[in-house]
Amino acid sequence: MPAGGPVVGWIGSPTTYHYLENMAGLLRDAAKNHAFTLKVSGAGKPVHFEGVRVQEVPWSLEREVELFNSCDVGVYPLEDTDWARGKCGFKAIQFMACGVPVVAAAVGVNREIITDGVDGFLASTPAEWTEKLGRLLSDPELRARMAAAGRRTIEERYSLRVTAPRLARILQEAVAVHR
């Protein structure tokens, strides 16, 4: 872990950056109580949150797994909107697959992917975000337990080993129906 404390990672895009921007006050408050570095990738513009140590890293597909693996905690903020409910889940799966505990918005499929308090945290209110992020920042053992549980969840429910046979069966059934 770097001298600046754990690395809290946000990996997104210019179209999702406003979700992180909406967390600026919460992150500022967290920085008053916990040393951490906020690693931001994909914002599409310079990032500066008063009172928060920010490290900006360019996003690239070739280095995406390395980027996820360089975080100690992942954050996946979203708003509860139709658009966000339709897109959510992927970043949580990516963090968890890399063994990084995640705090994610309790929106849409995130509620199915994450078992709150077991393999990640779900947050709906600023108080929940503050409390859950603070717990992960202050407790390396909790981070390790959640990281391992999150990885197991992905291996058991979302891995290629599990999903490929399902997809093959669906495709075979579709072909059989249209013969």
C-alpha atoms as one frame of an Amber mdcrd trajectory, in Angstrom:
protein
   0.000   0.000   0.000   1.363   3.453  -0.863   2.410   5.910   1.850  -0.796
   7.874   1.190  -2.940   5.045   2.536  -5.233   2.734   0.587  -6.043   3.493
  -3.044  -9.729   4.125  -3.692 -10.384   3.554  -7.364 -12.988   4.955  -9.709
 -12.819   3.749 -13.305 -15.387   5.212 -15.636 -15.913   7.477 -18.595 -16.724
  11.111 -19.296 -20.432  10.162 -19.398 -20.308   8.659 -15.885 -17.875  11.104
 -14.260 -20.719  13.188 -12.811 -21.528  10.280 -10.461 -18.051  10.589  -8.944
 -18.284  14.376  -8.953 -21.479  14.077  -6.879 -19.383  12.232  -4.250 -16.822
  15.037  -3.889 -18.137  16.220  -0.515 -18.340  12.700   0.833 -14.777  11.971
  -0.319 -13.576  15.248   1.214 -15.166  14.229   4.534 -13.618  10.748   4.308
 -10.189  12.314   3.690 -10.492  14.208   6.988 -10.668  10.884   8.853  -8.685
   8.473   6.655  -5.519   8.742   4.581  -6.209   7.512   1.055  -5.493   8.300
  -2.557  -8.356   8.552  -5.026  -7.259   6.976  -8.304  -9.399   8.239 -11.180
  -9.347   6.818 -14.681 -11.576   7.762 -17.580 -12.985  11.082 -16.368 -12.075
  12.822 -19.603 -10.993  16.002 -17.822  -8.735  17.068 -14.960 -10.026  16.048
 -11.554  -9.529  18.113  -8.413 -11.526  17.599  -5.235 -10.535  20.009  -2.476
  -8.850  18.125   0.378  -8.610  14.814  -1.494  -5.348  13.371  -2.820  -6.180
  12.493  -6.451  -4.099  10.452  -8.851  -5.266  10.559 -12.465  -4.389   7.576
 -14.643  -5.217   7.310 -18.337  -7.617   4.525 -19.215  -6.717   1.927 -21.832
  -8.273  -1.406 -22.617  -4.855  -3.076 -22.650  -4.136  -1.959 -19.067  -7.642
  -2.114 -17.607  -7.109  -5.247 -15.497  -3.855  -3.783 -14.165  -5.760  -0.605
 -13.308  -8.415  -2.483 -11.326  -5.708  -4.513  -9.577  -3.931  -1.326  -8.476
  -6.858  -0.355  -6.214  -7.471  -1.328  -2.595 -11.141  -0.295  -2.659 -13.413
   0.346  -5.621 -16.258   2.845  -5.700 -19.147   2.542  -8.115 -21.512   5.472
  -7.613 -24.696   5.756  -9.671 -27.990   7.586  -9.410 -31.239   5.645  -9.279
 -32.420   6.487 -12.808 -33.710   4.354 -15.680 -30.443   4.850 -17.565 -28.258
   3.893 -14.590 -30.434   0.901 -13.691 -30.015  -0.338 -17.261 -26.228  -0.038
 -17.264 -25.167  -0.892 -13.755 -23.297  -3.938 -12.578 -20.291  -4.232 -14.846
 -17.804  -2.179 -12.802 -18.808  -4.013  -9.623 -18.131  -7.321 -11.378 -14.782
  -6.067 -12.653 -13.612  -4.875  -9.218 -14.794  -8.084  -7.555 -13.198 -10.289
 -10.241  -9.893  -8.570  -9.511 -10.288  -9.187  -5.781 -10.983  -5.553  -4.933
 -13.729  -4.853  -2.385 -16.300  -2.453  -3.764 -18.782   0.058  -2.406 -21.499
   0.351  -5.036 -24.731   2.242  -5.391 -27.682   0.113  -4.311 -29.168   0.451
  -7.785 -30.510  -2.112 -10.238 -28.571  -5.333 -10.687 -25.916  -4.243  -8.184
 -28.382  -5.500  -5.577 -28.230  -8.960  -7.147 -24.465  -9.035  -7.679 -23.407
  -7.828  -4.227 -24.498  -9.324  -0.931 -24.177  -6.248   1.268 -21.589  -6.704
   3.989 -20.430 -10.089   2.654 -18.731  -9.657  -0.732 -19.031  -5.885  -1.029
 -21.069  -2.981   0.236 -24.199  -1.365  -1.168 -24.909   2.266  -0.359 -28.017
   4.377  -0.934 -27.454   7.483   1.181 -24.461   9.738   1.832 -24.365   8.383
   5.409 -24.145   4.792   4.094 -21.396   5.722   1.619 -19.426   7.459   4.381
 -19.830   4.629   6.877 -19.061   1.789   4.462 -16.155   3.477   2.717 -14.748
   4.405   6.132 -14.967   0.800   7.310 -12.991  -0.426   4.322 -10.421   2.352
   4.613  -9.784   1.673   8.282  -9.846  -2.140   8.317  -7.335  -4.027   6.123
  -8.672  -7.381   7.350 -12.213  -6.461   6.267 -10.832  -5.441   2.863  -9.096
  -8.808   2.534 -12.195 -10.806   3.575 -14.470  -8.884   1.205 -11.935  -9.116
  -1.606 -11.794 -12.906  -1.280 -15.590 -13.213  -0.954 -16.133 -10.951  -3.971
 -13.751 -13.001  -6.079 -15.579 -16.202  -5.034 -18.924 -14.637  -5.988 -17.664
 -13.830  -9.468 -16.095 -17.264  -9.933 -19.300 -19.007  -8.791 -21.851 -16.863
 -10.646 -20.249 -14.860 -13.468 -17.103 -16.654 -14.640 -16.666 -18.070 -18.128
 -16.686 -21.559 -16.591 -20.232 -20.946 -15.320 -21.703 -18.710 -18.025 -20.381
 -20.446 -21.176 -22.452 -23.626 -20.635 -25.534 -21.486 -19.946 -25.021 -19.522
 -23.145 -24.408 -22.706 -25.144 -27.642 -24.237 -23.800 -29.640 -21.085 -24.633
 -28.249 -21.016 -28.167 -28.955 -24.737 -28.665 -32.542 -24.256 -27.450 -32.989
 -21.265 -29.772 -31.732 -23.248 -32.758 -33.956 -26.220 -31.863 -37.058 -23.985
 -31.700 -36.389 -22.567 -35.170 -35.780 -25.900 -36.950
